[in-house]
GROMACS .gro file of C-alpha atoms in nm:
model
  462
    1MET     CA    1   0.000   0.000   0.000
    2LEU     CA    2   0.103   0.362  -0.048
    3GLN     CA    3   0.273   0.577   0.213
    4PRO     CA    4   0.095   0.887   0.354
    5ALA     CA    5   0.349   1.129   0.202
    6LEU     CA    6   0.282   0.997  -0.151
    7VAL     CA    7  -0.093   0.993  -0.094
    8GLU     CA    8  -0.078   1.360   0.009
    9LYS     CA    9   0.108   1.444  -0.314
   10ILE     CA   10  -0.152   1.261  -0.525
   11LEU     CA   11  -0.441   1.436  -0.353
   12ASN     CA   12  -0.277   1.776  -0.397
   13ALA     CA   13  -0.223   1.706  -0.766
   14ALA     CA   14  -0.588   1.599  -0.799
   15LEU     CA   15  -0.709   1.928  -0.653
   16GLU     CA   16  -0.474   2.171  -0.822
   17SER     CA   17  -0.728   2.258  -1.094
   18GLY     CA   18  -1.021   2.341  -0.869
   19GLY     CA   19  -1.189   2.031  -0.731
   20ASP     CA   20  -1.325   2.055  -0.378
   21PHE     CA   21  -1.270   1.689  -0.281
   22ALA     CA   22  -1.031   1.416  -0.387
   23GLU     CA   23  -1.009   1.049  -0.294
   24ILE     CA   24  -0.789   0.753  -0.373
   25PHE     CA   25  -0.885   0.387  -0.360
   26VAL     CA   26  -0.595   0.141  -0.361
   27GLU     CA   27  -0.669  -0.227  -0.412
   28ASP     CA   28  -0.456  -0.541  -0.389
   29ARG     CA   29  -0.676  -0.837  -0.476
   30THR     CA   30  -0.602  -1.208  -0.521
   31ASP     CA   31  -0.859  -1.437  -0.684
   32ARG     CA   32  -0.871  -1.817  -0.690
   33ASP     CA   33  -1.121  -2.006  -0.903
   34LEU     CA   34  -1.149  -2.385  -0.918
   35GLY     CA   35  -1.404  -2.552  -1.145
   36MET     CA   36  -1.514  -2.911  -1.195
   37LEU     CA   37  -1.732  -3.039  -1.480
   38GLY     CA   38  -1.871  -3.390  -1.461
   39GLY     CA   39  -1.636  -3.475  -1.175
   40VAL     CA   40  -1.323  -3.366  -1.363
   41VAL     CA   41  -1.128  -3.052  -1.272
   42GLU     CA   42  -1.138  -2.833  -1.581
   43ARG     CA   43  -1.047  -2.494  -1.437
   44ALA     CA   44  -0.780  -2.386  -1.189
   45LEU     CA   45  -0.718  -2.014  -1.212
   46SER     CA   46  -0.554  -1.762  -0.985
   47GLY     CA   47  -0.458  -1.403  -1.034
   48ARG     CA   48  -0.365  -1.080  -0.866
   49ASP     CA   49  -0.489  -0.730  -0.951
   50TYR     CA   50  -0.323  -0.424  -0.798
   51GLY     CA   51  -0.414  -0.068  -0.884
   52ILE     CA   52  -0.542   0.272  -0.775
   53GLY     CA   53  -0.852   0.476  -0.856
   54ILE     CA   54  -0.851   0.855  -0.819
   55ARG     CA   55  -1.178   1.046  -0.787
   56ILE     CA   56  -1.220   1.423  -0.789
   57LEU     CA   57  -1.542   1.604  -0.703
   58GLN     CA   58  -1.652   1.959  -0.768
   59GLY     CA   59  -1.998   1.988  -0.622
   60VAL     CA   60  -2.185   1.693  -0.772
   61PHE     CA   61  -1.962   1.678  -1.081
   62SER     CA   62  -1.722   1.384  -1.070
   63VAL     CA   63  -1.404   1.288  -1.256
   64TYR     CA   64  -1.253   0.941  -1.222
   65ALA     CA   65  -0.926   0.789  -1.337
   66TYR     CA   66  -0.748   0.464  -1.257
   67THR     CA   67  -0.418   0.294  -1.325
   68SER     CA   68  -0.218  -0.015  -1.237
   69ASP     CA   69   0.111   0.171  -1.278
   70LEU     CA   70   0.208   0.266  -0.922
   71ARG     CA   71   0.523   0.464  -0.999
   72GLU     CA   72   0.509   0.791  -0.806
   73GLU     CA   73   0.552   1.020  -1.105
   74TYR     CA   74   0.284   0.836  -1.302
   75LEU     CA   75   0.032   0.847  -1.016
   76ILE     CA   76   0.079   1.221  -0.975
   77GLU     CA   77   0.050   1.280  -1.349
   78THR     CA   78  -0.267   1.067  -1.364
   79ALA     CA   79  -0.418   1.281  -1.089
   80ARG     CA   80  -0.322   1.600  -1.274
   81LYS     CA   81  -0.474   1.476  -1.601
   82ALA     CA   82  -0.801   1.399  -1.424
   83ALA     CA   83  -0.792   1.740  -1.251
   84ARG     CA   84  -0.772   1.921  -1.585
   85ALA     CA   85  -1.135   1.830  -1.648
   86LEU     CA   86  -1.224   2.082  -1.378
   87LYS     CA   87  -1.185   2.459  -1.388
   88GLY     CA   88  -1.042   2.679  -1.114
   89SER     CA   89  -0.752   2.648  -0.876
   90SER     CA   90  -0.689   2.521  -0.525
   91GLY     CA   91  -0.421   2.581  -0.269
   92ASP     CA   92  -0.193   2.312  -0.135
   93LEU     CA   93  -0.334   2.072   0.122
   94VAL     CA   94  -0.146   1.985   0.438
   95LEU     CA   95  -0.308   1.665   0.559
   96ASN     CA   96  -0.298   1.495   0.894
   97PHE     CA   97  -0.463   1.167   0.811
   98ASN     CA   98  -0.708   1.025   1.064
   99GLN     CA   99  -0.701   0.645   1.075
  100ILE     CA  100  -1.062   0.522   1.081
  101GLN     CA  101  -1.122   0.282   1.369
  102PHE     CA  102  -1.385   0.013   1.327
  103GLU     CA  103  -1.487  -0.318   1.473
  104ASP     CA  104  -1.399  -0.618   1.257
  105ARG     CA  105  -1.727  -0.812   1.264
  106HIS     CA  106  -1.613  -1.083   1.027
  107PRO     CA  107  -1.362  -1.327   1.177
  108ILE     CA  108  -1.175  -1.539   0.921
  109LEU     CA  109  -1.073  -1.879   1.054
  110GLN     CA  110  -0.908  -2.037   0.747
  111ARG     CA  111  -0.770  -1.794   0.495
  112PRO     CA  112  -0.807  -1.925   0.138
  113SER     CA  113  -0.445  -1.835   0.063
  114ALA     CA  114  -0.337  -2.095   0.319
  115ALA     CA  115  -0.564  -2.371   0.183
  116GLN     CA  116  -0.437  -2.642  -0.050
  117ASN     CA  117  -0.618  -2.697  -0.379
  118SER     CA  118  -0.625  -3.068  -0.297
  119ARG     CA  119  -0.864  -3.004  -0.006
  120LYS     CA  120  -1.089  -2.787  -0.218
  121ILE     CA  121  -1.100  -3.059  -0.484
  122GLU     CA  122  -1.204  -3.313  -0.219
  123LEU     CA  123  -1.495  -3.088  -0.122
  124MET     CA  124  -1.590  -3.039  -0.486
  125ARG     CA  125  -1.597  -3.415  -0.539
  126GLN     CA  126  -1.838  -3.448  -0.247
  127ALA     CA  127  -2.069  -3.205  -0.423
  128HIS     CA  128  -2.033  -3.382  -0.758
  129GLU     CA  129  -2.117  -3.723  -0.611
  130ALA     CA  130  -2.425  -3.584  -0.438
  131LEU     CA  131  -2.536  -3.401  -0.751
  132LYS     CA  132  -2.512  -3.698  -0.985
  133THR     CA  133  -2.698  -3.932  -0.748
  134SER     CA  134  -2.966  -3.680  -0.646
  135HIS     CA  135  -3.206  -3.774  -0.926
  136PRO     CA  136  -3.205  -4.045  -1.197
  137LEU     CA  137  -3.243  -3.785  -1.477
  138ILE     CA  138  -2.927  -3.587  -1.389
  139GLU     CA  139  -2.687  -3.599  -1.685
  140GLN     CA  140  -2.443  -3.317  -1.615
  141THR     CA  141  -2.291  -3.162  -1.305
  142SER     CA  142  -2.082  -2.854  -1.245
  143VAL     CA  143  -1.910  -2.745  -0.924
  144GLY     CA  144  -1.694  -2.443  -0.853
  145ILE     CA  145  -1.520  -2.280  -0.557
  146LEU     CA  146  -1.439  -1.911  -0.577
  147ASN     CA  147  -1.228  -1.726  -0.318
  148TRP     CA  148  -1.094  -1.377  -0.316
  149GLU     CA  149  -0.897  -1.166  -0.070
  150GLN     CA  150  -0.905  -0.791  -0.118
  151LYS     CA  151  -0.685  -0.543   0.067
  152VAL     CA  152  -0.800  -0.183   0.034
  153LEU     CA  153  -0.673   0.160   0.131
  154ILE     CA  154  -0.907   0.457   0.108
  155ALA     CA  155  -0.779   0.809   0.173
  156ASN     CA  156  -0.924   1.148   0.090
  157SER     CA  157  -0.868   1.521   0.112
  158ASP     CA  158  -1.080   1.544   0.427
  159GLY     CA  159  -0.800   1.355   0.607
  160LEU     CA  160  -0.969   1.013   0.611
  161TRP     CA  161  -0.739   0.710   0.607
  162ALA     CA  162  -0.898   0.364   0.614
  163GLU     CA  163  -0.753   0.020   0.549
  164ASP     CA  164  -0.921  -0.320   0.553
  165THR     CA  165  -0.883  -0.677   0.429
  166ARG     CA  166  -1.189  -0.859   0.294
  167THR     CA  167  -1.220  -1.233   0.237
  168TYR     CA  168  -1.501  -1.404   0.044
  169THR     CA  169  -1.577  -1.768  -0.033
  170ARG     CA  170  -1.852  -1.917  -0.247
  171MET     CA  171  -1.936  -2.266  -0.373
  172ARG     CA  172  -2.150  -2.301  -0.686
  173MET     CA  173  -2.326  -2.629  -0.759
  174SER     CA  174  -2.547  -2.696  -1.059
  175ALA     CA  175  -2.708  -2.998  -1.220
  176ILE     CA  176  -2.881  -3.048  -1.555
  177ALA     CA  177  -3.161  -3.302  -1.585
  178VAL     CA  178  -3.264  -3.437  -1.926
  179ASP     CA  179  -3.595  -3.603  -2.016
  180GLY     CA  180  -3.624  -3.659  -2.388
  181THR     CA  181  -3.593  -3.317  -2.547
  182GLN     CA  182  -3.649  -3.134  -2.218
  183ARG     CA  183  -3.357  -2.995  -2.018
  184GLN     CA  184  -3.376  -2.816  -1.684
  185SER     CA  185  -3.110  -2.693  -1.445
  186GLY     CA  186  -3.095  -2.663  -1.069
  187PHE     CA  187  -2.853  -2.443  -0.878
  188ARG     CA  188  -2.725  -2.371  -0.528
  189GLY     CA  189  -2.461  -2.107  -0.453
  190PRO     CA  190  -2.396  -2.052  -0.082
  191GLY     CA  191  -2.136  -1.787  -0.004
  192ALA     CA  192  -2.011  -1.572   0.284
  193TYR     CA  193  -1.763  -1.308   0.395
  194ALA     CA  194  -1.553  -1.597   0.527
  195GLY     CA  195  -1.266  -1.830   0.456
  196LEU     CA  196  -1.254  -2.203   0.387
  197GLU     CA  197  -1.437  -2.264   0.716
  198LEU     CA  198  -1.759  -2.187   0.527
  199LEU     CA  199  -1.714  -2.504   0.321
  200GLU     CA  200  -1.583  -2.717   0.607
  201GLN     CA  201  -1.892  -2.636   0.815
  202MET     CA  202  -2.142  -2.666   0.530
  203ASP     CA  203  -2.352  -2.974   0.457
  204ILE     CA  204  -2.225  -2.983   0.100
  205ALA     CA  205  -2.412  -3.302   0.008
  206ALA     CA  206  -2.744  -3.155   0.121
  207GLU     CA  207  -2.689  -2.836  -0.080
  208ALA     CA  208  -2.595  -3.039  -0.388
  209ARG     CA  209  -2.894  -3.272  -0.356
  210GLU     CA  210  -3.121  -2.969  -0.344
  211ALA     CA  211  -2.979  -2.844  -0.676
  212GLY     CA  212  -3.033  -3.189  -0.826
  213ARG     CA  213  -3.386  -3.212  -0.687
  214ILE     CA  214  -3.483  -2.882  -0.852
  215ALA     CA  215  -3.351  -2.995  -1.191
  216GLY     CA  216  -3.513  -3.339  -1.169
  217THR     CA  217  -3.848  -3.198  -1.058
  218MET     CA  218  -3.872  -2.919  -1.312
  219VAL     CA  219  -3.768  -3.123  -1.617
  220LYS     CA  220  -4.097  -3.314  -1.595
  221ALA     CA  221  -4.311  -3.012  -1.513
  222GLY     CA  222  -4.580  -2.877  -1.740
  223TYR     CA  223  -4.595  -2.512  -1.839
  224ALA     CA  224  -4.733  -2.246  -1.609
  225PRO     CA  225  -5.058  -2.069  -1.696
  226SER     CA  226  -5.061  -1.696  -1.763
  227GLY     CA  227  -5.285  -1.450  -1.588
  228GLN     CA  228  -5.320  -1.275  -1.255
  229PHE     CA  229  -5.290  -1.488  -0.940
  230PRO     CA  230  -5.202  -1.474  -0.573
  231VAL     CA  231  -4.833  -1.567  -0.542
  232VAL     CA  232  -4.661  -1.716  -0.239
  233ILE     CA  233  -4.286  -1.642  -0.261
  234GLU     CA  234  -4.052  -1.860  -0.057
  235ASN     CA  235  -3.803  -1.722   0.191
  236GLY     CA  236  -3.431  -1.667   0.132
  237PHE     CA  237  -3.339  -1.572  -0.224
  238GLY     CA  238  -3.703  -1.489  -0.289
  239GLY     CA  239  -3.588  -1.151  -0.157
  240VAL     CA  240  -3.430  -1.087  -0.498
  241LEU     CA  241  -3.773  -0.959  -0.603
  242PHE     CA  242  -3.754  -0.675  -0.349
  243HIS     CA  243  -3.382  -0.623  -0.422
  244GLU     CA  244  -3.441  -0.566  -0.792
  245ALA     CA  245  -3.793  -0.426  -0.810
  246CYS     CA  246  -3.756  -0.183  -0.518
  247GLY     CA  247  -3.402  -0.181  -0.375
  248HIS     CA  248  -3.233  -0.028  -0.681
  249GLY     CA  249  -3.498   0.241  -0.684
  250LEU     CA  250  -3.398   0.335  -0.328
  251GLU     CA  251  -3.032   0.398  -0.418
  252SER     CA  252  -2.930   0.762  -0.442
  253THR     CA  253  -2.775   0.684  -0.780
  254ALA     CA  254  -3.132   0.685  -0.911
  255VAL     CA  255  -3.316   0.889  -0.645
  256GLY     CA  256  -3.072   1.181  -0.655
  257ILE     CA  257  -3.134   1.251  -1.024
  258GLY     CA  258  -3.509   1.189  -1.008
  259ALA     CA  259  -3.483   0.862  -1.198
  260SER     CA  260  -3.667   0.660  -0.934
  261VAL     CA  261  -4.035   0.612  -0.868
  262PHE     CA  262  -3.949   0.648  -0.497
  263ALA     CA  263  -3.800   0.997  -0.528
  264GLY     CA  264  -3.977   1.256  -0.312
  265LYS     CA  265  -4.179   0.996  -0.122
  266LEU     CA  266  -4.005   1.000   0.220
  267GLY     CA  267  -4.262   0.966   0.496
  268GLN     CA  268  -4.529   0.835   0.260
  269GLN     CA  269  -4.706   0.500   0.278
  270ILE     CA  270  -4.563   0.313  -0.020
  271ALA     CA  271  -4.615  -0.048   0.089
  272SER     CA  272  -4.845  -0.270   0.289
  273PRO     CA  273  -4.827  -0.196   0.666
  274LEU     CA  274  -4.692  -0.552   0.697
  275VAL     CA  275  -4.370  -0.456   0.516
  276THR     CA  276  -4.052  -0.344   0.691
  277ALA     CA  277  -3.745  -0.349   0.465
  278ILE     CA  278  -3.384  -0.313   0.578
  279ASP     CA  279  -3.039  -0.297   0.423
  280ASP     CA  280  -2.771  -0.402   0.673
  281GLY     CA  281  -2.402  -0.406   0.586
  282THR     CA  282  -2.298  -0.509   0.938
  283ILE     CA  283  -2.433  -0.868   0.960
  284PRO     CA  284  -2.136  -1.083   1.074
  285ASN     CA  285  -1.980  -1.283   0.791
  286ALA     CA  286  -2.274  -1.224   0.557
  287TRP     CA  287  -2.201  -1.238   0.183
  288GLY     CA  288  -2.293  -0.871   0.132
  289SER     CA  289  -2.130  -0.730   0.446
  290LEU     CA  290  -1.835  -0.492   0.483
  291ASN     CA  291  -1.659  -0.330   0.777
  292ILE     CA  292  -1.627  -0.008   0.580
  293ASP     CA  293  -1.775   0.084   0.246
  294ASP     CA  294  -1.560   0.176  -0.052
  295GLU     CA  295  -1.561   0.543   0.049
  296GLY     CA  296  -1.415   0.457   0.392
  297MET     CA  297  -1.737   0.497   0.594
  298PRO     CA  298  -1.838   0.223   0.841
  299THR     CA  299  -2.137   0.027   0.714
  300GLN     CA  300  -2.462   0.045   0.908
  301ARG     CA  301  -2.815  -0.089   0.941
  302ASN     CA  302  -3.045   0.124   0.727
  303VAL     CA  303  -3.422   0.096   0.768
  304LEU     CA  304  -3.567   0.173   0.425
  305ILE     CA  305  -3.935   0.099   0.482
  306GLU     CA  306  -4.101   0.068   0.823
  307ASN     CA  307  -4.457  -0.063   0.849
  308GLY     CA  308  -4.508   0.037   0.488
  309ILE     CA  309  -4.374   0.394   0.527
  310LEU     CA  310  -4.068   0.502   0.330
  311LYS     CA  311  -3.803   0.596   0.589
  312GLY     CA  312  -3.478   0.633   0.399
  313TYR     CA  313  -3.256   0.579   0.098
  314LEU     CA  314  -2.913   0.426   0.038
  315ILE     CA  315  -2.676   0.718  -0.007
  316ASP     CA  316  -2.312   0.753  -0.116
  317LYS     CA  317  -2.101   1.070  -0.108
  318VAL     CA  318  -2.218   1.213  -0.441
  319GLY     CA  319  -2.577   1.127  -0.352
  320SER     CA  320  -2.530   1.300  -0.017
  321ARG     CA  321  -2.425   1.620  -0.191
  322ARG     CA  322  -2.702   1.597  -0.447
  323MET     CA  323  -2.979   1.518  -0.196
  324ASN     CA  324  -2.846   1.714   0.105
  325MET     CA  325  -2.876   1.402   0.318
  326PRO     CA  326  -2.606   1.217   0.515
  327PRO     CA  327  -2.434   0.915   0.355
  328THR     CA  328  -2.541   0.573   0.481
  329GLY     CA  329  -2.222   0.367   0.435
  330SER     CA  330  -2.350   0.245   0.098
  331GLY     CA  331  -2.072   0.351  -0.143
  332ARG     CA  332  -1.952   0.035  -0.319
  333ARG     CA  333  -1.746  -0.061  -0.623
  334GLN     CA  334  -1.626  -0.383  -0.783
  335SER     CA  335  -1.263  -0.274  -0.800
  336TYR     CA  336  -1.030   0.024  -0.841
  337LYS     CA  337  -1.149   0.041  -1.204
  338PHE     CA  338  -1.489   0.172  -1.094
  339ALA     CA  339  -1.597   0.489  -0.918
  340PRO     CA  340  -1.814   0.411  -0.613
  341ALA     CA  341  -2.193   0.437  -0.625
  342SER     CA  342  -2.475   0.380  -0.380
  343ARG     CA  343  -2.540   0.005  -0.365
  344MET     CA  344  -2.715  -0.253  -0.148
  345ASN     CA  345  -2.537  -0.490   0.094
  346ASN     CA  346  -2.771  -0.736   0.269
  347THR     CA  347  -3.125  -0.629   0.181
  348PHE     CA  348  -3.426  -0.804   0.330
  349ILE     CA  349  -3.787  -0.782   0.435
  350ALA     CA  350  -3.824  -0.829   0.811
  351GLU     CA  351  -4.022  -1.114   0.968
  352GLY     CA  352  -4.397  -1.105   1.019
  353SER     CA  353  -4.624  -1.342   1.210
  354SER     CA  354  -4.772  -1.576   0.948
  355THR     CA  355  -4.654  -1.925   0.862
  356ARG     CA  356  -4.590  -2.073   0.519
  357GLU     CA  357  -4.864  -2.328   0.587
  358GLU     CA  358  -5.116  -2.054   0.661
  359MET     CA  359  -5.033  -1.876   0.336
  360ILE     CA  360  -5.079  -2.190   0.128
  361ALA     CA  361  -5.397  -2.291   0.311
  362ASN     CA  362  -5.545  -1.942   0.256
  363THR     CA  363  -5.478  -1.950  -0.121
  364GLU     CA  364  -5.753  -2.119  -0.318
  365TYR     CA  365  -5.579  -2.098  -0.654
  366GLY     CA  366  -5.239  -1.944  -0.717
  367ILE     CA  367  -4.865  -1.990  -0.767
  368TYR     CA  368  -4.602  -2.101  -0.517
  369ALA     CA  369  -4.263  -1.958  -0.617
  370LYS     CA  370  -4.025  -2.185  -0.431
  371SER     CA  371  -3.705  -2.071  -0.604
  372MET     CA  372  -3.651  -1.738  -0.779
  373GLY     CA  373  -3.422  -1.667  -1.071
  374GLY     CA  374  -3.286  -1.345  -1.214
  375GLY     CA  375  -3.473  -1.044  -1.342
  376SER     CA  376  -3.463  -0.681  -1.446
  377VAL     CA  377  -3.623  -0.353  -1.339
  378ASN     CA  378  -3.676   0.000  -1.466
  379THR     CA  379  -3.610   0.218  -1.158
  380ALA     CA  380  -3.797   0.514  -1.306
  381THR     CA  381  -4.124   0.319  -1.321
  382SER     CA  382  -4.050   0.015  -1.097
  383ASP     CA  383  -4.159  -0.218  -1.381
  384PHE     CA  384  -4.000  -0.560  -1.329
  385ASN     CA  385  -3.975  -0.901  -1.491
  386PHE     CA  386  -3.851  -1.210  -1.300
  387ALA     CA  387  -3.810  -1.576  -1.383
  388ILE     CA  388  -3.920  -1.840  -1.132
  389ASN     CA  389  -3.677  -2.132  -1.132
  390GLU     CA  390  -3.905  -2.364  -0.936
  391ALA     CA  391  -4.280  -2.308  -0.922
  392TYR     CA  392  -4.590  -2.503  -0.826
  393MET     CA  393  -4.961  -2.452  -0.864
  394ILE     CA  394  -5.164  -2.400  -0.548
  395ARG     CA  395  -5.507  -2.564  -0.566
  396ASN     CA  396  -5.766  -2.566  -0.289
  397GLY     CA  397  -5.514  -2.447  -0.034
  398GLN     CA  398  -5.253  -2.714  -0.114
  399ILE     CA  399  -4.931  -2.725  -0.315
  400ALA     CA  400  -5.004  -2.918  -0.635
  401GLU     CA  401  -4.812  -2.996  -0.954
  402PRO     CA  402  -4.483  -2.826  -1.055
  403VAL     CA  403  -4.492  -2.581  -1.346
  404LYS     CA  404  -4.211  -2.428  -1.550
  405GLY     CA  405  -4.173  -2.117  -1.761
  406ALA     CA  406  -4.340  -1.892  -1.502
  407THR     CA  407  -4.242  -1.524  -1.499
  408LEU     CA  408  -4.343  -1.256  -1.250
  409ILE     CA  409  -4.437  -0.930  -1.421
  410GLY     CA  410  -4.545  -0.608  -1.255
  411LYS     CA  411  -4.451  -0.285  -1.079
  412GLY     CA  412  -4.251  -0.278  -0.758
  413LEU     CA  413  -4.478  -0.019  -0.599
  414GLU     CA  414  -4.788  -0.226  -0.668
  415ALA     CA  415  -4.629  -0.549  -0.548
  416LEU     CA  416  -4.531  -0.383  -0.218
  417GLN     CA  417  -4.888  -0.267  -0.165
  418HIS     CA  418  -5.036  -0.610  -0.240
  419ILE     CA  419  -4.831  -0.804   0.018
  420ASP     CA  420  -5.100  -0.937   0.251
  421MET     CA  421  -4.914  -1.204   0.453
  422VAL     CA  422  -4.552  -1.201   0.580
  423GLY     CA  423  -4.394  -1.511   0.732
  424ASN     CA  424  -4.195  -1.576   1.047
  425ASN     CA  425  -3.906  -1.759   0.877
  426LEU     CA  426  -3.655  -1.499   0.756
  427ASP     CA  427  -3.366  -1.639   0.554
  428HIS     CA  428  -3.107  -1.503   0.312
  429GLY     CA  429  -2.971  -1.611  -0.026
  430GLN     CA  430  -2.653  -1.504  -0.205
  431GLY     CA  431  -2.613  -1.344  -0.544
  432MET     CA  432  -2.409  -1.103  -0.754
  433CYS     CA  433  -2.556  -0.762  -0.833
  434GLY     CA  434  -2.454  -0.565  -1.138
  435SER     CA  435  -2.487  -0.187  -1.168
  436ILE     CA  436  -2.285   0.118  -1.269
  437SER     CA  437  -2.005   0.045  -1.019
  438GLY     CA  438  -1.962  -0.317  -1.127
  439SER     CA  439  -2.063  -0.660  -1.001
  440LEU     CA  440  -2.083  -0.702  -0.622
  441PRO     CA  441  -2.172  -0.976  -0.370
  442VAL     CA  442  -2.513  -0.912  -0.211
  443ASN     CA  443  -2.753  -1.096   0.017
  444CYS     CA  444  -3.122  -1.097  -0.075
  445GLY     CA  445  -3.351  -1.205   0.205
  446GLN     CA  446  -3.708  -1.234   0.321
  447PRO     CA  447  -3.946  -1.462   0.506
  448THR     CA  448  -4.206  -1.646   0.299
  449LEU     CA  449  -4.466  -1.391   0.192
  450ARG     CA  450  -4.783  -1.371  -0.015
  451VAL     CA  451  -4.870  -1.111  -0.276
  452SER     CA  452  -5.246  -1.106  -0.320
  453LYS     CA  453  -5.228  -1.053  -0.696
  454MET     CA  454  -4.946  -1.058  -0.947
  455THR     CA  455  -4.928  -1.108  -1.321
  456ILE     CA  456  -4.777  -1.440  -1.428
  457GLY     CA  457  -4.632  -1.477  -1.773
  458GLY     CA  458  -4.656  -1.840  -1.885
  459ARG     CA  459  -4.852  -2.061  -2.121
  460LYS     CA  460  -5.107  -2.335  -2.104
  461GLY     CA  461  -4.981  -2.693  -2.090
  462GLU     CA  462  -4.819  -2.829  -2.404
   0.00000   0.00000   0.00000
């Protein structure tokens, strides 16, 4: 990492043309990626990326530059080139950096850098064996283990100096079932802000069998009907619906420029009174957690919606300036190649008092979305479209036959208002979220909940 004297020179060079704030983000990251296809190791990659990003602000106008050339003269010249995009002049800074103190909430017991590939391969073989025997129609398996360790230094012209080391581990398991011309996949991808202990403590066989069960069940399923139905959405990664359909619209990246349907609605009832939604970057060892965000601010627990009332947004530094509201520890970026932006960490709907069984029993005819897939959203309108990876019909208050090809279509605002039952079984699922500051690990969570009416895109049985 860079020494304070050099950092001071870089920040002075960044501000010599008139910016009012400058920041550097230094990253030293090591990635390890092992992959197995059909029980055979077919990928063993590792790499190191080391570089620096330099951001300059003038009001809400931002200039960003990055480089992997860490020679002193080149860093200073890069800062000066970026500064030329701004007009004006600034005096020299004399900085006394203040080391940010924070609690490390994420103990790492077995650093991936100390683990042998042979042990990881043993764990991958366990997953492969469980996948291939999970259902008689499984024809292909894929297993991967991804680790990365990221050391960061964040310093700025306000005198902030923050350093941290982040460690992430994830295991991806997928199976493909084939029945004649029909092919369906099943997937599990548990991950955490943790080391190899995540895998050593995990019931890998159970996770793998679940992926195989999904593939084997859905390959024989008929097609989902289309129309408007009550939908019961399972806990855990079912929270991706809120994440995409509403969460992105609560980020200052969209709110601050008026490109969100939630802009100007603080204090208003935007959801069912049963809905309380939270983004929490402090959950110990959670996949989306951080000690400090990528602007050097400690992460925090942010209540976004409370009993249906909009209480807050996710705000980074630029959003704070634009909206005249304090930042919320939500500035994140994939790497030094990206400027930070307001992003989610671990976003979830809080528990209610209903049970899954009550929701099913109180649904005469509808859809049970047991496993959600990916989707997309327009933050300006909250229009969304989501695939359901594993779905079932609900008939006469009971879960009936599986159906495939079901898609949830609607508006985030309307879906929030139509939630009429919220479960008591909060859980979280792991995913990667892409936005303007890159792809980031996030948790999506919720208890099982019911939406009284949603549009299902599907087709009648073939």
